Amino acid sequence: MKRKNTLRLFGYVCLLAGCAVFLPGCVEIPEEGSLAPDIGYKNRKQYAVSGLTQNIGDFLSSSSTLPLRFEIVNITETSGKDISALKEELPVIRYKEAIVGNESSAELQLKTETVKQPAISINPNTGKIELLEGNKIPAGEYRFDVQVSNTSGSKILKDAIVIEFVEFEATSWSAGMKSAPQIERVAATPNQILFVGYLNGVKLPGNRIDFTKNRGAGFKGTFVDDNDQGELWKVNFPVKNSDTYCSWKVITNTNGTEQVSYVSENFNFVLGIPGSYVIRLYK
């Protein structure tokens, strides 16, 4: 009886083994320490604004054995542009001691150190692509080959993540605008924005457009001048995404009497790389 049971058990094992080898419906269970064949980023194509701090990419480990380690092994630009700006080392302030919470400014300064780090790198534990504020990465589409490793070995994912960079962006605008704000970088210096307002297709001088009292909560600029070309502001970079409100001075003539009113609209914009910009607003 024992011999028959042993043979029957051996037959079941052989049957299961045969299923794993021959039947297409069977799924092979990864061994301990393996890298799953379907690992990769959740969204391979990503977008970024040059000059800003950003963490990009969610890596899906599937059934791989954790922990995983990540390393960028190669970077290319789709059209063959220079990639040296991605490797430029920028100063970063790091805390070298624990923060208690009641430190003075002087004490906090003693607990920090300035280190150099590439403008773009990968978090070795999570696989996120990390961008430092102040990077000068030109607009373009950059492709990253990433090596993923664990206790079983390593695997290089060709074009694992593709990031398209833009140097500026109008991210949203109110429906009352006739069209989207237009942004143009006209020079590398100085750090300023010339706002040009259009009303019903007619360009207005700087004293016919203005920003609300809360404009400091928007692009955090310093007013310089109203002139025939528009309203000029000095700004600190990067200019991060936040609501900015602009008012157009509307002048109408009714039976020889001049009537003045104001219409306001809001918009969001981002400027990553320092320089001189013109932003055209349409109402």
PDB file of C-alpha atoms in Angstrom:
ATOM      1  CA  MET A   1       0.000   0.000   0.000  1.00  0.00           C
ATOM      2  CA  LYS A   2       2.795   2.407   0.896  1.00  0.00           C
ATOM      3  CA  ARG A   3       4.500   1.650  -2.426  1.00  0.00           C
ATOM      4  CA  LYS A   4       1.316   2.480  -4.370  1.00  0.00           C
ATOM      5  CA  ASN A   5       0.873   5.796  -2.500  1.00  0.00           C
ATOM      6  CA  THR A   6       4.499   6.705  -3.172  1.00  0.00           C
ATOM      7  CA  LEU A   7       4.102   5.987  -6.881  1.00  0.00           C
ATOM      8  CA  ARG A   8       0.864   7.973  -6.983  1.00  0.00           C
ATOM      9  CA  LEU A   9       2.576  10.998  -5.319  1.00  0.00           C
ATOM     10  CA  PHE A  10       5.506  10.715  -7.738  1.00  0.00           C
ATOM     11  CA  GLY A  11       3.042  10.744 -10.632  1.00  0.00           C
ATOM     12  CA  TYR A  12       1.391  13.926  -9.386  1.00  0.00           C
ATOM     13  CA  VAL A  13       4.787  15.646  -9.115  1.00  0.00           C
ATOM     14  CA  CYS A  14       5.672  14.587 -12.646  1.00  0.00           C
ATOM     15  CA  LEU A  15       2.313  15.826 -13.926  1.00  0.00           C
ATOM     16  CA  LEU A  16       2.803  19.243 -12.320  1.00  0.00           C
ATOM     17  CA  ALA A  17       6.327  19.459 -13.682  1.00  0.00           C
ATOM     18  CA  GLY A  18       5.062  18.549 -17.133  1.00  0.00           C
ATOM     19  CA  CYS A  19       2.387  21.262 -16.907  1.00  0.00           C
ATOM     20  CA  ALA A  20       5.013  23.874 -16.092  1.00  0.00           C
ATOM     21  CA  VAL A  21       7.103  22.840 -19.101  1.00  0.00           C
ATOM     22  CA  PHE A  22       4.589  21.995 -21.802  1.00  0.00           C
ATOM     23  CA  LEU A  23       1.273  23.760 -21.177  1.00  0.00           C
ATOM     24  CA  PRO A  24       1.055  27.413 -22.281  1.00  0.00           C
ATOM     25  CA  GLY A  25      -1.504  28.223 -19.578  1.00  0.00           C
ATOM     26  CA  CYS A  26       0.927  27.461 -16.760  1.00  0.00           C
ATOM     27  CA  VAL A  27       2.784  30.382 -15.140  1.00  0.00           C
ATOM     28  CA  GLU A  28       6.309  29.856 -13.888  1.00  0.00           C
ATOM     29  CA  ILE A  29       6.761  31.241 -10.367  1.00  0.00           C
ATOM     30  CA  PRO A  30       9.947  33.351 -10.122  1.00  0.00           C
ATOM     31  CA  GLU A  31      12.623  31.877  -7.907  1.00  0.00           C
ATOM     32  CA  GLU A  32      13.966  33.635  -4.834  1.00  0.00           C
ATOM     33  CA  GLY A  33      16.223  36.482  -5.874  1.00  0.00           C
ATOM     34  CA  SER A  34      14.833  36.810  -9.383  1.00  0.00           C
ATOM     35  CA  LEU A  35      14.134  39.876 -11.553  1.00  0.00           C
ATOM     36  CA  ALA A  36      10.655  39.716 -13.080  1.00  0.00           C
ATOM     37  CA  PRO A  37      10.511  40.006 -16.897  1.00  0.00           C
ATOM     38  CA  ASP A  38       7.885  42.797 -16.802  1.00  0.00           C
ATOM     39  CA  ILE A  39       9.631  45.350 -14.557  1.00  0.00           C
ATOM     40  CA  GLY A  40       9.562  48.973 -15.718  1.00  0.00           C
ATOM     41  CA  TYR A  41       8.212  52.474 -15.096  1.00  0.00           C
ATOM     42  CA  LYS A  42       4.462  52.944 -14.772  1.00  0.00           C
ATOM     43  CA  ASN A  43       4.519  55.758 -17.340  1.00  0.00           C
ATOM     44  CA  ARG A  44       7.545  55.560 -19.591  1.00  0.00           C
ATOM     45  CA  LYS A  45       7.040  59.013 -21.154  1.00  0.00           C
ATOM     46  CA  GLN A  46       7.274  61.896 -18.670  1.00  0.00           C
ATOM     47  CA  TYR A  47       7.438  65.700 -18.801  1.00  0.00           C
ATOM     48  CA  ALA A  48       9.520  68.223 -16.839  1.00  0.00           C
ATOM     49  CA  VAL A  49      10.272  71.951 -16.682  1.00  0.00           C
ATOM     50  CA  SER A  50      13.952  72.884 -16.785  1.00  0.00           C
ATOM     51  CA  GLY A  51      15.304  74.611 -13.690  1.00  0.00           C
ATOM     52  CA  LEU A  52      12.850  73.148 -11.178  1.00  0.00           C
ATOM     53  CA  THR A  53      13.224  70.535  -8.434  1.00  0.00           C
ATOM     54  CA  GLN A  54      11.272  67.436  -9.467  1.00  0.00           C
ATOM     55  CA  ASN A  55      11.086  63.703  -8.698  1.00  0.00           C
ATOM     56  CA  ILE A  56       9.899  61.729 -11.703  1.00  0.00           C
ATOM     57  CA  GLY A  57       8.851  58.143 -12.340  1.00  0.00           C
ATOM     58  CA  ASP A  58       7.113  55.349 -10.418  1.00  0.00           C
ATOM     59  CA  PHE A  59       8.921  52.048 -10.887  1.00  0.00           C
ATOM     60  CA  LEU A  60       6.910  48.823 -10.899  1.00  0.00           C
ATOM     61  CA  SER A  61       8.911  45.897  -9.487  1.00  0.00           C
ATOM     62  CA  SER A  62       6.254  43.256 -10.331  1.00  0.00           C
ATOM     63  CA  SER A  63       7.213  39.912  -8.722  1.00  0.00           C
ATOM     64  CA  SER A  64      10.923  40.746  -8.424  1.00  0.00           C
ATOM     65  CA  THR A  65      12.667  40.010  -5.157  1.00  0.00           C
ATOM     66  CA  LEU A  66      13.248  43.193  -3.162  1.00  0.00           C
ATOM     67  CA  PRO A  67      15.200  45.319  -2.513  1.00  0.00           C
ATOM     68  CA  LEU A  68      16.104  46.618  -5.961  1.00  0.00           C
ATOM     69  CA  ARG A  69      18.992  48.948  -6.766  1.00  0.00           C
ATOM     70  CA  PHE A  70      18.996  51.456  -9.636  1.00  0.00           C
ATOM     71  CA  GLU A  71      21.709  53.128 -11.685  1.00  0.00           C
ATOM     72  CA  ILE A  72      21.644  55.321 -14.805  1.00  0.00           C
ATOM     73  CA  VAL A  73      24.074  53.751 -17.283  1.00  0.00           C
ATOM     74  CA  ASN A  74      23.458  55.977 -20.311  1.00  0.00           C
ATOM     75  CA  ILE A  75      21.593  59.140 -21.351  1.00  0.00           C
ATOM     76  CA  THR A  76      20.875  60.267 -24.908  1.00  0.00           C
ATOM     77  CA  GLU A  77      18.818  63.059 -26.477  1.00  0.00           C
ATOM     78  CA  THR A  78      16.429  61.944 -29.201  1.00  0.00           C
ATOM     79  CA  SER A  79      17.703  64.430 -31.808  1.00  0.00           C
ATOM     80  CA  GLY A  80      21.352  64.110 -30.770  1.00  0.00           C
ATOM     81  CA  LYS A  81      21.651  67.283 -28.650  1.00  0.00           C
ATOM     82  CA  ASP A  82      24.428  67.770 -26.094  1.00  0.00           C
ATOM     83  CA  ILE A  83      23.651  66.247 -22.669  1.00  0.00           C
ATOM     84  CA  SER A  84      26.413  67.921 -20.624  1.00  0.00           C
ATOM     85  CA  ALA A  85      23.886  70.099 -18.722  1.00  0.00           C
ATOM     86  CA  LEU A  86      22.407  66.942 -17.164  1.00  0.00           C
ATOM     87  CA  LYS A  87      25.788  66.050 -15.649  1.00  0.00           C
ATOM     88  CA  GLU A  88      26.641  69.535 -14.371  1.00  0.00           C
ATOM     89  CA  GLU A  89      27.287  69.434 -10.626  1.00  0.00           C
ATOM     90  CA  LEU A  90      25.242  71.878  -8.550  1.00  0.00           C
ATOM     91  CA  PRO A  91      25.620  72.857  -4.873  1.00  0.00           C
ATOM     92  CA  VAL A  92      23.123  71.211  -2.533  1.00  0.00           C
ATOM     93  CA  ILE A  93      22.696  71.901   1.200  1.00  0.00           C
ATOM     94  CA  ARG A  94      22.453  68.722   3.277  1.00  0.00           C
ATOM     95  CA  TYR A  95      21.895  68.241   7.006  1.00  0.00           C
ATOM     96  CA  LYS A  96      24.759  66.313   8.611  1.00  0.00           C
ATOM     97  CA  GLU A  97      23.213  66.174  12.105  1.00  0.00           C
ATOM     98  CA  ALA A  98      19.737  65.510  13.475  1.00  0.00           C
ATOM     99  CA  ILE A  99      17.403  68.506  13.839  1.00  0.00           C
ATOM    100  CA  VAL A 100      15.936  68.908  17.337  1.00  0.00           C
ATOM    101  CA  GLY A 101      13.553  71.759  16.524  1.00  0.00           C
ATOM    102  CA  ASN A 102      14.687  74.633  18.693  1.00  0.00           C
ATOM    103  CA  GLU A 103      17.915  75.524  16.868  1.00  0.00           C
ATOM    104  CA  SER A 104      18.800  79.115  16.059  1.00  0.00           C
ATOM    105  CA  SER A 105      19.719  80.087  12.501  1.00  0.00           C
ATOM    106  CA  ALA A 106      23.389  79.938  13.439  1.00  0.00           C
ATOM    107  CA  GLU A 107      22.986  76.476  14.983  1.00  0.00           C
ATOM    108  CA  LEU A 108      21.136  75.181  11.930  1.00  0.00           C
ATOM    109  CA  GLN A 109      23.906  76.461   9.703  1.00  0.00           C
ATOM    110  CA  LEU A 110      26.456  74.492  11.733  1.00  0.00           C
ATOM    111  CA  LYS A 111      24.408  71.332  11.149  1.00  0.00           C
ATOM    112  CA  THR A 112      24.478  71.697   7.366  1.00  0.00           C
ATOM    113  CA  GLU A 113      27.065  71.186   4.692  1.00  0.00           C
ATOM    114  CA  THR A 114      27.172  72.045   0.999  1.00  0.00           C
ATOM    115  CA  VAL A 115      27.874  69.171  -1.369  1.00  0.00           C
ATOM    116  CA  LYS A 116      27.993  68.901  -5.148  1.00  0.00           C
ATOM    117  CA  GLN A 117      25.514  66.671  -6.953  1.00  0.00           C
ATOM    118  CA  PRO A 118      24.707  66.133 -10.644  1.00  0.00           C
ATOM    119  CA  ALA A 119      21.789  68.186 -11.976  1.00  0.00           C
ATOM    120  CA  ILE A 120      19.981  64.935 -12.681  1.00  0.00           C
ATOM    121  CA  SER A 121      20.416  61.599 -10.914  1.00  0.00           C
ATOM    122  CA  ILE A 122      18.481  58.505  -9.929  1.00  0.00           C
ATOM    123  CA  ASN A 123      17.474  57.495  -6.423  1.00  0.00           C
ATOM    124  CA  PRO A 124      19.312  54.167  -6.003  1.00  0.00           C
ATOM    125  CA  ASN A 125      16.549  52.729  -3.801  1.00  0.00           C
ATOM    126  CA  THR A 126      13.327  53.880  -5.514  1.00  0.00           C
ATOM    127  CA  GLY A 127      14.319  54.430  -9.142  1.00  0.00           C
ATOM    128  CA  LYS A 128      12.896  57.978  -9.205  1.00  0.00           C
ATOM    129  CA  ILE A 129      14.714  60.450 -11.445  1.00  0.00           C
ATOM    130  CA  GLU A 130      15.715  63.429  -9.278  1.00  0.00           C
ATOM    131  CA  LEU A 131      16.195  66.945 -10.718  1.00  0.00           C
ATOM    132  CA  LEU A 132      17.913  69.718  -8.788  1.00  0.00           C
ATOM    133  CA  GLU A 133      16.640  73.297  -8.715  1.00  0.00           C
ATOM    134  CA  GLY A 134      18.831  75.548 -10.818  1.00  0.00           C
ATOM    135  CA  ASN A 135      19.545  72.961 -13.503  1.00  0.00           C
ATOM    136  CA  LYS A 136      20.055  74.389 -16.998  1.00  0.00           C
ATOM    137  CA  ILE A 137      18.801  71.438 -19.021  1.00  0.00           C
ATOM    138  CA  PRO A 138      17.824  72.647 -22.519  1.00  0.00           C
ATOM    139  CA  ALA A 139      14.450  71.813 -24.020  1.00  0.00           C
ATOM    140  CA  GLY A 140      14.517  68.352 -25.573  1.00  0.00           C
ATOM    141  CA  GLU A 141      13.616  64.699 -25.170  1.00  0.00           C
ATOM    142  CA  TYR A 142      16.076  62.697 -23.076  1.00  0.00           C
ATOM    143  CA  ARG A 143      16.250  58.896 -22.913  1.00  0.00           C
ATOM    144  CA  PHE A 144      17.593  57.028 -19.882  1.00  0.00           C
ATOM    145  CA  ASP A 145      19.007  53.497 -19.861  1.00  0.00           C
ATOM    146  CA  VAL A 146      18.618  52.191 -16.310  1.00  0.00           C
ATOM    147  CA  GLN A 147      20.311  49.193 -14.709  1.00  0.00           C
ATOM    148  CA  VAL A 148      18.154  47.361 -12.153  1.00  0.00           C
ATOM    149  CA  SER A 149      19.822  44.943  -9.747  1.00  0.00           C
ATOM    150  CA  ASN A 150      19.007  42.619  -6.857  1.00  0.00           C
ATOM    151  CA  THR A 151      20.539  39.544  -5.245  1.00  0.00           C
ATOM    152  CA  SER A 152      20.101  37.500  -8.427  1.00  0.00           C
ATOM    153  CA  GLY A 153      21.954  39.837 -10.753  1.00  0.00           C
ATOM    154  CA  SER A 154      21.165  42.851 -12.909  1.00  0.00           C
ATOM    155  CA  LYS A 155      19.271  43.891 -16.024  1.00  0.00           C
ATOM    156  CA  ILE A 156      19.656  46.983 -18.226  1.00  0.00           C
ATOM    157  CA  LEU A 157      16.383  48.541 -19.379  1.00  0.00           C
ATOM    158  CA  LYS A 158      16.983  50.382 -22.654  1.00  0.00           C
ATOM    159  CA  ASP A 159      15.078  53.707 -22.792  1.00  0.00           C
ATOM    160  CA  ALA A 160      13.548  52.784 -19.441  1.00  0.00           C
ATOM    161  CA  ILE A 161      12.163  56.307 -19.052  1.00  0.00           C
ATOM    162  CA  VAL A 162      11.905  59.168 -21.557  1.00  0.00           C
ATOM    163  CA  ILE A 163      11.606  62.732 -20.215  1.00  0.00           C
ATOM    164  CA  GLU A 164      10.647  65.684 -22.387  1.00  0.00           C
ATOM    165  CA  PHE A 165      11.896  69.013 -21.000  1.00  0.00           C
ATOM    166  CA  VAL A 166      10.457  72.459 -21.676  1.00  0.00           C
ATOM    167  CA  GLU A 167      12.127  75.701 -20.525  1.00  0.00           C
ATOM    168  CA  PHE A 168       8.856  77.525 -19.741  1.00  0.00           C
ATOM    169  CA  GLU A 169       5.172  76.770 -19.686  1.00  0.00           C
ATOM    170  CA  ALA A 170       1.776  78.453 -19.359  1.00  0.00           C
ATOM    171  CA  THR A 171       0.041  75.773 -17.334  1.00  0.00           C
ATOM    172  CA  SER A 172      -3.483  77.257 -17.108  1.00  0.00           C
ATOM    173  CA  TRP A 173      -5.466  80.408 -17.801  1.00  0.00           C
ATOM    174  CA  SER A 174      -8.995  81.608 -17.137  1.00  0.00           C
ATOM    175  CA  ALA A 175     -11.717  81.164 -19.723  1.00  0.00           C
ATOM    176  CA  GLY A 176     -12.102  84.935 -20.026  1.00  0.00           C
ATOM    177  CA  MET A 177      -8.835  85.213 -21.951  1.00  0.00           C
ATOM    178  CA  LYS A 178      -9.183  85.220 -25.733  1.00  0.00           C
ATOM    179  CA  SER A 179      -6.294  82.764 -26.088  1.00  0.00           C
ATOM    180  CA  ALA A 180      -3.497  81.165 -24.118  1.00  0.00           C
ATOM    181  CA  PRO A 181      -0.718  83.425 -22.805  1.00  0.00           C
ATOM    182  CA  GLN A 182       2.368  83.288 -25.014  1.00  0.00           C
ATOM    183  CA  ILE A 183       5.823  83.051 -23.427  1.00  0.00           C
ATOM    184  CA  GLU A 184       9.089  83.825 -25.218  1.00  0.00           C
ATOM    185  CA  ARG A 185      12.629  83.766 -23.827  1.00  0.00           C
ATOM    186  CA  VAL A 186      14.373  86.632 -25.614  1.00  0.00           C
ATOM    187  CA  ALA A 187      17.769  86.754 -23.872  1.00  0.00           C
ATOM    188  CA  ALA A 188      19.935  85.046 -21.238  1.00  0.00           C
ATOM    189  CA  THR A 189      20.038  88.231 -19.115  1.00  0.00           C
ATOM    190  CA  PRO A 190      18.776  90.175 -17.230  1.00  0.00           C
ATOM    191  CA  ASN A 191      16.276  88.287 -15.077  1.00  0.00           C
ATOM    192  CA  GLN A 192      13.085  90.104 -15.987  1.00  0.00           C
ATOM    193  CA  ILE A 193       9.651  89.726 -17.527  1.00  0.00           C
ATOM    194  CA  LEU A 194       7.979  92.199 -19.876  1.00  0.00           C
ATOM    195  CA  PHE A 195       4.213  91.669 -19.729  1.00  0.00           C
ATOM    196  CA  VAL A 196       2.484  92.813 -22.911  1.00  0.00           C
ATOM    197  CA  GLY A 197      -1.306  93.185 -22.779  1.00  0.00           C
ATOM    198  CA  TYR A 198      -3.652  92.940 -25.762  1.00  0.00           C
ATOM    199  CA  LEU A 199      -7.291  94.044 -25.576  1.00  0.00           C
ATOM    200  CA  ASN A 200      -9.538  93.044 -28.504  1.00  0.00           C
ATOM    201  CA  GLY A 201      -6.425  92.535 -30.608  1.00  0.00           C
ATOM    202  CA  VAL A 202      -4.939  95.955 -29.810  1.00  0.00           C
ATOM    203  CA  LYS A 203      -1.622  96.166 -27.967  1.00  0.00           C
ATOM    204  CA  LEU A 204      -1.823  98.305 -24.802  1.00  0.00           C
ATOM    205  CA  PRO A 205       0.902 100.400 -23.134  1.00  0.00           C
ATOM    206  CA  GLY A 206       2.117  99.275 -19.722  1.00  0.00           C
ATOM    207  CA  ASN A 207      -0.149 101.664 -17.824  1.00  0.00           C
ATOM    208  CA  ARG A 208      -3.215  99.937 -19.279  1.00  0.00           C
ATOM    209  CA  ILE A 209      -2.455  96.567 -17.660  1.00  0.00           C
ATOM    210  CA  ASP A 210      -1.767  95.916 -13.997  1.00  0.00           C
ATOM    211  CA  PHE A 211      -1.513  93.171 -11.403  1.00  0.00           C
ATOM    212  CA  THR A 212      -3.560  92.825  -8.229  1.00  0.00           C
ATOM    213  CA  LYS A 213      -2.370  93.585  -4.716  1.00  0.00           C
ATOM    214  CA  ASN A 214      -1.764  89.871  -4.165  1.00  0.00           C
ATOM    215  CA  ARG A 215       0.638  89.618  -7.097  1.00  0.00           C
ATOM    216  CA  GLY A 216       3.442  88.798  -4.624  1.00  0.00           C
ATOM    217  CA  ALA A 217       1.753  85.435  -4.140  1.00  0.00           C
ATOM    218  CA  GLY A 218       2.149  84.810  -7.854  1.00  0.00           C
ATOM    219  CA  PHE A 219       5.476  85.242  -9.615  1.00  0.00           C
ATOM    220  CA  LYS A 220       7.090  87.121  -6.674  1.00  0.00           C
ATOM    221  CA  GLY A 221       8.540  89.872  -8.821  1.00  0.00           C
ATOM    222  CA  THR A 222       9.525  93.497  -8.184  1.00  0.00           C
ATOM    223  CA  PHE A 223       7.825  96.138 -10.323  1.00  0.00           C
ATOM    224  CA  VAL A 224      10.259  98.157 -12.473  1.00  0.00           C
ATOM    225  CA  ASP A 225       8.379 100.301 -14.982  1.00  0.00           C
ATOM    226  CA  ASP A 226       5.334 100.917 -17.153  1.00  0.00           C
ATOM    227  CA  ASN A 227       6.355 101.851 -20.688  1.00  0.00           C
ATOM    228  CA  ASP A 228       4.954 101.843 -24.193  1.00  0.00           C
ATOM    229  CA  GLN A 229       6.031  98.232 -24.668  1.00  0.00           C
ATOM    230  CA  GLY A 230       4.341  96.873 -21.546  1.00  0.00           C
ATOM    231  CA  GLU A 231       4.812  96.366 -17.811  1.00  0.00           C
ATOM    232  CA  LEU A 232       8.342  95.413 -16.745  1.00  0.00           C
ATOM    233  CA  TRP A 233       9.193  93.308 -13.678  1.00  0.00           C
ATOM    234  CA  LYS A 234      12.408  92.069 -12.109  1.00  0.00           C
ATOM    235  CA  VAL A 235      12.073  88.436 -11.000  1.00  0.00           C
ATOM    236  CA  ASN A 236      13.958  85.764  -9.080  1.00  0.00           C
ATOM    237  CA  PHE A 237      14.317  82.322 -10.665  1.00  0.00           C
ATOM    238  CA  PRO A 238      12.921  79.803 -10.900  1.00  0.00           C
ATOM    239  CA  VAL A 239       9.385  81.210 -11.181  1.00  0.00           C
ATOM    240  CA  LYS A 240       7.180  78.446  -9.817  1.00  0.00           C
ATOM    241  CA  ASN A 241       3.594  77.642 -10.670  1.00  0.00           C
ATOM    242  CA  SER A 242       1.099  79.854  -8.805  1.00  0.00           C
ATOM    243  CA  ASP A 243      -1.916  82.028  -9.521  1.00  0.00           C
ATOM    244  CA  THR A 244      -1.160  85.415 -11.058  1.00  0.00           C
ATOM    245  CA  TYR A 245      -3.920  87.985 -11.644  1.00  0.00           C
ATOM    246  CA  CYS A 246      -3.796  90.660 -14.325  1.00  0.00           C
ATOM    247  CA  SER A 247      -6.231  93.554 -14.929  1.00  0.00           C
ATOM    248  CA  TRP A 248      -6.913  95.317 -18.209  1.00  0.00           C
ATOM    249  CA  LYS A 249      -7.936  98.985 -18.082  1.00  0.00           C
ATOM    250  CA  VAL A 250     -10.934  99.372 -20.412  1.00  0.00           C
ATOM    251  CA  ILE A 251     -11.741 102.883 -21.710  1.00  0.00           C
ATOM    252  CA  THR A 252     -15.026 103.514 -23.516  1.00  0.00           C
ATOM    253  CA  ASN A 253     -16.542 106.730 -24.822  1.00  0.00           C
ATOM    254  CA  THR A 254     -20.290 107.192 -24.370  1.00  0.00           C
ATOM    255  CA  ASN A 255     -21.831 110.419 -25.716  1.00  0.00           C
ATOM    256  CA  GLY A 256     -18.526 112.206 -25.344  1.00  0.00           C
ATOM    257  CA  THR A 257     -17.969 110.967 -21.796  1.00  0.00           C
ATOM    258  CA  GLU A 258     -15.011 108.721 -21.090  1.00  0.00           C
ATOM    259  CA  GLN A 259     -15.861 105.663 -18.991  1.00  0.00           C
ATOM    260  CA  VAL A 260     -13.139 103.608 -17.271  1.00  0.00           C
ATOM    261  CA  SER A 261     -13.553 100.038 -16.021  1.00  0.00           C
ATOM    262  CA  TYR A 262     -11.297  97.083 -15.266  1.00  0.00           C
ATOM    263  CA  VAL A 263     -11.504  93.395 -16.154  1.00  0.00           C
ATOM    264  CA  SER A 264      -9.303  90.809 -14.420  1.00  0.00           C
ATOM    265  CA  GLU A 265      -8.165  87.343 -15.412  1.00  0.00           C
ATOM    266  CA  ASN A 266      -5.802  84.856 -13.814  1.00  0.00           C
ATOM    267  CA  PHE A 267      -3.198  82.516 -15.233  1.00  0.00           C
ATOM    268  CA  ASN A 268      -0.439  80.149 -14.097  1.00  0.00           C
ATOM    269  CA  PHE A 269       3.017  79.984 -15.587  1.00  0.00           C
ATOM    270  CA  VAL A 270       6.427  78.457 -14.894  1.00  0.00           C
ATOM    271  CA  LEU A 271       9.846  79.819 -15.880  1.00  0.00           C
ATOM    272  CA  GLY A 272      12.667  77.428 -15.045  1.00  0.00           C
ATOM    273  CA  ILE A 273      15.838  78.951 -16.497  1.00  0.00           C
ATOM    274  CA  PRO A 274      16.971  82.525 -15.688  1.00  0.00           C
ATOM    275  CA  GLY A 275      16.801  85.088 -18.471  1.00  0.00           C
ATOM    276  CA  SER A 276      14.725  87.810 -20.048  1.00  0.00           C
ATOM    277  CA  TYR A 277      11.175  86.876 -21.045  1.00  0.00           C
ATOM    278  CA  VAL A 278       8.198  88.425 -22.808  1.00  0.00           C
ATOM    279  CA  ILE A 279       4.743  87.192 -21.784  1.00  0.00           C
ATOM    280  CA  ARG A 280       1.825  88.247 -24.015  1.00  0.00           C
ATOM    281  CA  LEU A 281      -1.659  88.278 -22.462  1.00  0.00           C
ATOM    282  CA  TYR A 282      -4.844  88.407 -24.530  1.00  0.00           C
ATOM    283  CA  LYS A 283      -8.231  89.704 -23.438  1.00  0.00           C
TER     284      LYS A 283
END
